[in-house]
Amino acid sequence: MSKYKFTAEYELRASPKMLFPYVSTASGLSQWFASKVNTMPNQQFDFIWDGESHPARLATLRQNKSVKFDFLPANGERDHGYIEFRLDVSDLTQSTFLKITDYSSNTDEADLKALWNGLMDNLREIVGS
């Protein structure tokens, strides 16, 4: 199945240090991103959406900067998906931007945009942004 790379950037009124646990820890991600996220051995996470398990491994982590989760291939997939969160601060405005890269089998850009806009609304509500 082919994959689609969706990227979006959102401005948040919170510091990278405050936001980072929400994009890098199971408890933080469970609050806005997935129904539930469990940690597993060997730097693996299990993301639960609609009662379905989606295991991923922590591929990269740069403290207060970025985190990337590679979803483990299912049913012999060669091209597996990933999700990356990157935090950047504008030197000009001192605003924090969360850049999301979602590489998945969902190829409907409008659907992905609506999904991520909703997720960002959840995150903004939690962090008071």
CSV table of N, CA and C in Angstrom, one decimal:
chain,number,residue,atom,x,y,z
A,1,MET,N,0.8,-1.2,0.0
A,1,MET,CA,0.0,0.0,0.0
A,1,MET,C,0.9,1.2,0.0
A,2,SER,N,0.6,2.2,-0.8
A,2,SER,CA,1.4,3.4,-0.9
A,2,SER,C,1.2,4.3,0.3
A,3,LYS,N,2.2,5.1,0.6
A,3,LYS,CA,2.1,6.0,1.7
A,3,LYS,C,2.1,7.5,1.2
A,4,TYR,N,1.7,8.4,2.1
A,4,TYR,CA,1.6,9.8,1.7
A,4,TYR,C,2.2,10.6,2.9
A,5,LYS,N,3.1,11.5,2.5
A,5,LYS,CA,3.7,12.4,3.5
A,5,LYS,C,3.0,13.7,3.7
A,6,PHE,N,2.4,13.9,4.8
A,6,PHE,CA,1.7,15.1,5.2
A,6,PHE,C,2.5,15.9,6.2
A,7,THR,N,2.7,17.2,5.9
A,7,THR,CA,3.4,18.0,6.9
A,7,THR,C,2.6,19.2,7.2
A,8,ALA,N,2.7,19.7,8.4
A,8,ALA,CA,1.9,20.9,8.8
A,8,ALA,C,2.7,21.5,10.0
A,9,GLU,N,2.5,22.8,10.2
A,9,GLU,CA,3.2,23.5,11.2
A,9,GLU,C,2.1,24.3,12.0
A,10,TYR,N,2.2,24.3,13.3
A,10,TYR,CA,1.3,24.9,14.2
A,10,TYR,C,2.0,25.8,15.2
A,11,GLU,N,1.5,27.0,15.4
A,11,GLU,CA,2.1,27.9,16.4
A,11,GLU,C,1.4,27.6,17.7
A,12,LEU,N,2.3,27.4,18.8
A,12,LEU,CA,1.8,27.2,20.1
A,12,LEU,C,2.4,28.2,21.0
A,13,ARG,N,1.6,28.7,22.0
A,13,ARG,CA,2.1,29.7,22.9
A,13,ARG,C,2.6,29.0,24.2
A,14,ALA,N,3.7,28.2,24.1
A,14,ALA,CA,4.3,27.5,25.2
A,14,ALA,C,5.7,27.2,24.8
A,15,SER,N,6.6,27.0,25.8
A,15,SER,CA,8.0,26.8,25.5
A,15,SER,C,8.2,25.4,25.0
A,16,PRO,N,9.3,25.1,24.3
A,16,PRO,CA,9.6,23.8,23.9
A,16,PRO,C,9.8,22.9,25.1
A,17,LYS,N,10.3,23.4,26.2
A,17,LYS,CA,10.6,22.6,27.4
A,17,LYS,C,9.2,22.1,28.0
A,18,MET,N,8.2,23.0,27.9
A,18,MET,CA,6.9,22.6,28.4
A,18,MET,C,6.2,21.7,27.5
A,19,LEU,N,6.3,21.9,26.2
A,19,LEU,CA,5.6,21.0,25.2
A,19,LEU,C,6.2,19.7,25.0
A,20,PHE,N,7.5,19.5,25.1
A,20,PHE,CA,8.2,18.3,24.7
A,20,PHE,C,7.7,17.0,25.4
A,21,PRO,N,7.3,17.0,26.7
A,21,PRO,CA,6.7,15.8,27.2
A,21,PRO,C,5.4,15.4,26.6
A,22,TYR,N,4.7,16.3,26.0
A,22,TYR,CA,3.4,16.0,25.3
A,22,TYR,C,3.6,15.3,24.0
A,23,VAL,N,4.8,15.4,23.4
A,23,VAL,CA,5.1,14.8,22.1
A,23,VAL,C,6.1,13.6,22.2
A,24,SER,N,6.6,13.4,23.4
A,24,SER,CA,7.7,12.4,23.5
A,24,SER,C,7.4,11.3,24.6
A,25,THR,N,6.4,11.5,25.4
A,25,THR,CA,6.1,10.5,26.5
A,25,THR,C,4.8,9.8,26.3
A,26,ALA,N,4.6,8.6,26.8
A,26,ALA,CA,3.4,7.9,26.6
A,26,ALA,C,2.2,8.6,27.3
A,27,SER,N,2.5,9.1,28.5
A,27,SER,CA,1.4,9.9,29.3
A,27,SER,C,1.1,11.2,28.6
A,28,GLY,N,2.0,11.9,28.0
A,28,GLY,CA,1.8,13.1,27.3
A,28,GLY,C,1.0,12.9,26.0
A,29,LEU,N,1.4,11.9,25.2
A,29,LEU,CA,0.7,11.6,24.0
A,29,LEU,C,-0.7,11.0,24.2
A,30,SER,N,-0.9,10.3,25.3
A,30,SER,CA,-2.2,9.8,25.7
A,30,SER,C,-3.2,10.9,25.9
A,31,GLN,N,-2.8,12.1,26.3
A,31,GLN,CA,-3.7,13.2,26.6
A,31,GLN,C,-4.3,13.9,25.4
A,32,TRP,N,-3.6,13.8,24.2
A,32,TRP,CA,-4.1,14.5,23.1
A,32,TRP,C,-4.0,13.8,21.7
A,33,PHE,N,-3.1,12.8,21.6
A,33,PHE,CA,-2.8,12.2,20.3
A,33,PHE,C,-3.4,10.9,20.1
A,34,ALA,N,-3.5,10.0,21.1
A,34,ALA,CA,-4.0,8.7,20.9
A,34,ALA,C,-5.0,8.4,22.1
A,35,SER,N,-5.8,7.4,21.9
A,35,SER,CA,-6.7,7.0,23.0
A,35,SER,C,-5.9,6.6,24.2
A,36,LYS,N,-4.8,5.8,23.9
A,36,LYS,CA,-3.9,5.3,24.9
A,36,LYS,C,-2.6,5.1,24.3
A,37,VAL,N,-1.5,5.3,25.1
A,37,VAL,CA,-0.2,5.0,24.6
A,37,VAL,C,0.5,4.3,25.7
A,38,ASN,N,1.1,3.1,25.4
A,38,ASN,CA,1.8,2.3,26.4
A,38,ASN,C,3.3,2.2,26.0
A,39,THR,N,4.1,2.2,27.0
A,39,THR,CA,5.5,2.0,26.8
A,39,THR,C,5.8,0.5,26.8
A,40,MET,N,6.7,0.1,26.0
A,40,MET,CA,7.1,-1.3,25.9
A,40,MET,C,8.6,-1.4,26.0
A,41,PRO,N,9.2,-2.6,26.1
A,41,PRO,CA,10.7,-2.7,26.2
A,41,PRO,C,11.3,-2.2,24.9
A,42,ASN,N,12.6,-2.0,25.0
A,42,ASN,CA,13.4,-1.6,23.8
A,42,ASN,C,13.0,-0.4,23.1
A,43,GLN,N,12.6,0.7,23.9
A,43,GLN,CA,12.2,2.0,23.3
A,43,GLN,C,11.1,1.8,22.3
A,44,GLN,N,10.1,1.0,22.7
A,44,GLN,CA,8.9,0.9,21.8
A,44,GLN,C,7.7,1.4,22.5
A,45,PHE,N,6.8,1.9,21.7
A,45,PHE,CA,5.5,2.4,22.2
A,45,PHE,C,4.4,1.7,21.5
A,46,ASP,N,3.2,1.6,22.2
A,46,ASP,CA,2.1,1.0,21.6
A,46,ASP,C,1.0,2.1,21.6
A,47,PHE,N,0.6,2.6,20.4
A,47,PHE,CA,-0.4,3.6,20.2
A,47,PHE,C,-1.7,2.9,20.0
A,48,ILE,N,-2.7,3.3,20.7
A,48,ILE,CA,-4.1,2.7,20.6
A,48,ILE,C,-5.0,3.7,20.0
A,49,TRP,N,-5.6,3.4,18.8
A,49,TRP,CA,-6.6,4.3,18.2
A,49,TRP,C,-7.8,3.4,17.9
A,50,ASP,N,-9.0,3.8,18.3
A,50,ASP,CA,-10.2,3.0,18.0
A,50,ASP,C,-10.1,1.6,18.4
A,51,GLY,N,-9.4,1.3,19.5
A,51,GLY,CA,-9.3,0.0,20.0
A,51,GLY,C,-8.2,-0.9,19.3
A,52,GLU,N,-7.5,-0.3,18.3
A,52,GLU,CA,-6.5,-1.0,17.6
A,52,GLU,C,-5.1,-0.6,18.0
A,53,SER,N,-4.2,-1.6,18.1
A,53,SER,CA,-2.9,-1.4,18.5
A,53,SER,C,-2.0,-1.1,17.3
A,54,HIS,N,-1.1,-0.1,17.5
A,54,HIS,CA,-0.2,0.3,16.5
A,54,HIS,C,1.2,0.5,17.1
A,55,PRO,N,2.0,-0.6,17.2
A,55,PRO,CA,3.3,-0.5,17.8
A,55,PRO,C,4.3,0.3,17.0
A,56,ALA,N,5.1,1.0,17.7
A,56,ALA,CA,6.1,1.9,17.0
A,56,ALA,C,7.4,1.9,17.9
A,57,ARG,N,8.5,2.1,17.2
A,57,ARG,CA,9.7,2.3,18.0
A,57,ARG,C,10.2,3.7,18.0
A,58,LEU,N,10.8,4.1,19.1
A,58,LEU,CA,11.3,5.5,19.1
A,58,LEU,C,12.6,5.5,18.3
A,59,ALA,N,12.5,6.2,17.1
A,59,ALA,CA,13.6,6.2,16.2
A,59,ALA,C,14.7,7.3,16.5
A,60,THR,N,14.2,8.5,16.9
A,60,THR,CA,15.1,9.6,17.3
A,60,THR,C,14.5,10.4,18.3
A,61,LEU,N,15.3,11.0,19.2
A,61,LEU,CA,14.8,11.9,20.2
A,61,LEU,C,15.9,12.9,20.5
A,62,ARG,N,15.6,14.1,20.3
A,62,ARG,CA,16.5,15.3,20.6
A,62,ARG,C,15.8,16.1,21.7
A,63,GLN,N,16.3,16.1,22.9
A,63,GLN,CA,15.6,16.7,24.0
A,63,GLN,C,15.1,18.1,23.7
A,64,ASN,N,13.8,18.4,23.9
A,64,ASN,CA,13.2,19.7,23.6
A,64,ASN,C,13.3,20.2,22.2
A,65,LYS,N,13.6,19.3,21.3
A,65,LYS,CA,13.7,19.6,19.8
A,65,LYS,C,12.8,18.8,18.9
A,66,SER,N,13.0,17.4,19.0
A,66,SER,CA,12.3,16.6,18.0
A,66,SER,C,12.2,15.2,18.6
A,67,VAL,N,11.2,14.5,18.0
A,67,VAL,CA,11.0,13.0,18.3
A,67,VAL,C,10.4,12.4,17.1
A,68,LYS,N,10.8,11.2,16.8
A,68,LYS,CA,10.3,10.4,15.6
A,68,LYS,C,9.9,9.0,16.1
A,69,PHE,N,8.7,8.6,15.7
A,69,PHE,CA,8.3,7.2,16.0
A,69,PHE,C,8.1,6.5,14.6
A,70,ASP,N,8.8,5.4,14.5
A,70,ASP,CA,8.6,4.5,13.3
A,70,ASP,C,7.7,3.4,13.6
A,71,PHE,N,6.5,3.4,12.9
A,71,PHE,CA,5.6,2.3,13.2
A,71,PHE,C,6.1,1.0,12.6
A,72,LEU,N,6.0,-0.1,13.4
A,72,LEU,CA,6.5,-1.4,13.0
A,72,LEU,C,5.7,-1.9,11.9
A,73,PRO,N,6.3,-2.5,10.9
A,73,PRO,CA,5.6,-3.0,9.7
A,73,PRO,C,4.6,-4.1,10.1
A,74,ALA,N,3.5,-4.1,9.5
A,74,ALA,CA,2.4,-5.1,9.7
A,74,ALA,C,2.2,-5.8,8.4
A,75,ASN,N,1.9,-7.1,8.6
A,75,ASN,CA,1.6,-8.0,7.4
A,75,ASN,C,2.6,-7.9,6.3
A,76,GLY,N,3.9,-7.9,6.6
A,76,GLY,CA,4.9,-7.9,5.6
A,76,GLY,C,5.2,-6.6,4.9
A,77,GLU,N,4.6,-5.5,5.4
A,77,GLU,CA,4.8,-4.2,4.7
A,77,GLU,C,6.3,-3.9,4.7
A,78,ARG,N,6.7,-3.4,3.6
A,78,ARG,CA,8.1,-2.9,3.4
A,78,ARG,C,8.2,-1.4,3.8
A,79,ASP,N,7.2,-0.7,3.4
A,79,ASP,CA,7.2,0.8,3.6
A,79,ASP,C,6.3,1.1,4.7
A,80,HIS,N,6.9,1.2,5.9
A,80,HIS,CA,6.1,1.5,7.1
A,80,HIS,C,6.0,3.0,7.4
A,81,GLY,N,5.0,3.4,8.1
A,81,GLY,CA,4.8,4.8,8.4
A,81,GLY,C,5.6,5.3,9.5
A,82,TYR,N,5.5,6.6,9.7
A,82,TYR,CA,6.2,7.2,10.9
A,82,TYR,C,5.5,8.5,11.2
A,83,ILE,N,5.8,9.0,12.4
A,83,ILE,CA,5.3,10.3,12.8
A,83,ILE,C,6.4,11.0,13.4
A,84,GLU,N,6.6,12.3,13.0
A,84,GLU,CA,7.7,13.1,13.6
A,84,GLU,C,7.2,14.4,14.1
A,85,PHE,N,7.6,14.8,15.3
A,85,PHE,CA,7.3,16.1,15.9
A,85,PHE,C,8.5,16.9,16.1
A,86,ARG,N,8.6,18.1,15.6
A,86,ARG,CA,9.7,19.0,15.7
A,86,ARG,C,9.3,20.3,16.2
A,87,LEU,N,10.0,20.7,17.3
A,87,LEU,CA,9.7,22.0,17.9
A,87,LEU,C,10.8,23.0,17.5
A,88,ASP,N,10.4,24.2,17.0
A,88,ASP,CA,11.3,25.3,16.7
A,88,ASP,C,10.8,26.6,17.3
A,89,VAL,N,11.7,27.4,17.6
A,89,VAL,CA,11.3,28.7,18.2
A,89,VAL,C,11.7,29.8,17.2
A,90,SER,N,10.8,30.7,16.8
A,90,SER,CA,11.1,31.8,15.9
A,90,SER,C,12.0,32.8,16.7
A,91,ASP,N,13.1,33.1,16.1
A,91,ASP,CA,14.0,34.2,16.7
A,91,ASP,C,13.3,35.5,16.7
A,92,LEU,N,12.5,35.8,15.7
A,92,LEU,CA,11.9,37.1,15.6
A,92,LEU,C,10.7,37.3,16.6
A,93,THR,N,9.8,36.3,16.7
A,93,THR,CA,8.6,36.5,17.5
A,93,THR,C,8.7,35.7,18.9
A,94,GLN,N,9.7,34.8,19.0
A,94,GLN,CA,9.8,33.9,20.2
A,94,GLN,C,8.7,33.0,20.3
A,95,SER,N,7.9,32.8,19.2
A,95,SER,CA,6.8,31.8,19.2
A,95,SER,C,7.4,30.4,19.0
A,96,THR,N,6.7,29.4,19.6
A,96,THR,CA,7.1,28.0,19.4
A,96,THR,C,6.2,27.4,18.3
A,97,PHE,N,6.9,26.7,17.3
A,97,PHE,CA,6.1,26.1,16.3
A,97,PHE,C,6.3,24.6,16.4
A,98,LEU,N,5.3,23.8,16.3
A,98,LEU,CA,5.3,22.4,16.2
A,98,LEU,C,5.1,21.9,14.8
A,99,LYS,N,6.1,21.4,14.2
A,99,LYS,CA,6.1,20.9,12.8
A,99,LYS,C,5.8,19.4,12.9
A,100,ILE,N,4.8,18.9,12.2
A,100,ILE,CA,4.4,17.5,12.2
A,100,ILE,C,4.6,16.9,10.8
A,101,THR,N,5.2,15.8,10.8
A,101,THR,CA,5.3,15.0,9.5
A,101,THR,C,4.7,13.7,9.8
A,102,ASP,N,3.6,13.4,9.1
A,102,ASP,CA,2.8,12.2,9.2
A,102,ASP,C,2.9,11.4,7.9
A,103,TYR,N,3.7,10.3,7.9
A,103,TYR,CA,3.9,9.5,6.7
A,103,TYR,C,3.1,8.2,7.0
A,104,SER,N,1.9,8.2,6.3
A,104,SER,CA,1.0,7.1,6.5
A,104,SER,C,0.2,6.7,5.3
A,105,SER,N,-0.6,5.7,5.4
A,105,SER,CA,-1.4,5.2,4.2
A,105,SER,C,-2.6,6.1,4.0
A,106,ASN,N,-2.9,7.1,4.8
A,106,ASN,CA,-4.0,8.0,4.5
A,106,ASN,C,-3.5,9.0,3.5
A,107,THR,N,-4.1,9.0,2.3
A,107,THR,CA,-3.7,9.9,1.2
A,107,THR,C,-4.6,11.1,1.0
A,108,ASP,N,-5.6,11.2,1.8
A,108,ASP,CA,-6.6,12.3,1.7
A,108,ASP,C,-6.1,13.5,2.5
A,109,GLU,N,-5.5,14.5,1.8
A,109,GLU,CA,-4.9,15.7,2.5
A,109,GLU,C,-5.9,16.4,3.3
A,110,ALA,N,-7.1,16.6,2.8
A,110,ALA,CA,-8.2,17.3,3.5
A,110,ALA,C,-8.5,16.6,4.8
A,111,ASP,N,-8.6,15.3,4.8
A,111,ASP,CA,-8.9,14.5,5.9
A,111,ASP,C,-7.8,14.6,7.0
A,112,LEU,N,-6.5,14.6,6.5
A,112,LEU,CA,-5.4,14.7,7.4
A,112,LEU,C,-5.3,16.1,8.0
A,113,LYS,N,-5.6,17.1,7.2
A,113,LYS,CA,-5.6,18.5,7.7
A,113,LYS,C,-6.6,18.6,8.8
A,114,ALA,N,-7.8,18.1,8.6
A,114,ALA,CA,-8.9,18.2,9.6
A,114,ALA,C,-8.5,17.4,10.9
A,115,LEU,N,-7.9,16.2,10.7
A,115,LEU,CA,-7.5,15.4,11.8
A,115,LEU,C,-6.5,16.2,12.7
A,116,TRP,N,-5.4,16.7,12.0
A,116,TRP,CA,-4.4,17.4,12.7
A,116,TRP,C,-4.9,18.7,13.4
A,117,ASN,N,-5.7,19.4,12.7
A,117,ASN,CA,-6.3,20.6,13.3
A,117,ASN,C,-7.0,20.3,14.6
A,118,GLY,N,-7.8,19.2,14.5
A,118,GLY,CA,-8.5,18.8,15.7
A,118,GLY,C,-7.6,18.4,16.9
A,119,LEU,N,-6.5,17.6,16.5
A,119,LEU,CA,-5.5,17.2,17.5
A,119,LEU,C,-4.8,18.4,18.1
A,120,MET,N,-4.5,19.4,17.3
A,120,MET,CA,-3.8,20.6,17.8
A,120,MET,C,-4.7,21.4,18.7
A,121,ASP,N,-6.0,21.4,18.4
A,121,ASP,CA,-7.0,22.1,19.3
A,121,ASP,C,-7.0,21.4,20.6
A,122,ASN,N,-6.9,20.0,20.7
A,122,ASN,CA,-6.8,19.3,21.9
A,122,ASN,C,-5.5,19.7,22.7
A,123,LEU,N,-4.4,19.7,22.0
A,123,LEU,CA,-3.1,20.0,22.6
A,123,LEU,C,-3.1,21.5,23.1
A,124,ARG,N,-3.6,22.4,22.3
A,124,ARG,CA,-3.7,23.8,22.8
A,124,ARG,C,-4.5,23.9,24.0
A,125,GLU,N,-5.6,23.2,24.1
A,125,GLU,CA,-6.5,23.3,25.3
A,125,GLU,C,-5.7,22.8,26.5
A,126,ILE,N,-5.0,21.7,26.4
A,126,ILE,CA,-4.3,21.1,27.5
A,126,ILE,C,-3.2,22.1,28.0
A,127,VAL,N,-2.4,22.7,27.1
A,127,VAL,CA,-1.3,23.5,27.5
A,127,VAL,C,-1.6,24.9,27.7
A,128,GLY,N,-2.9,25.3,27.4
A,128,GLY,CA,-3.4,26.7,27.6
A,128,GLY,C,-2.8,27.6,26.6
A,129,SER,N,-2.7,27.1,25.4
A,129,SER,CA,-2.1,28.0,24.3
A,129,SER,C,-3.2,28.6,23.5
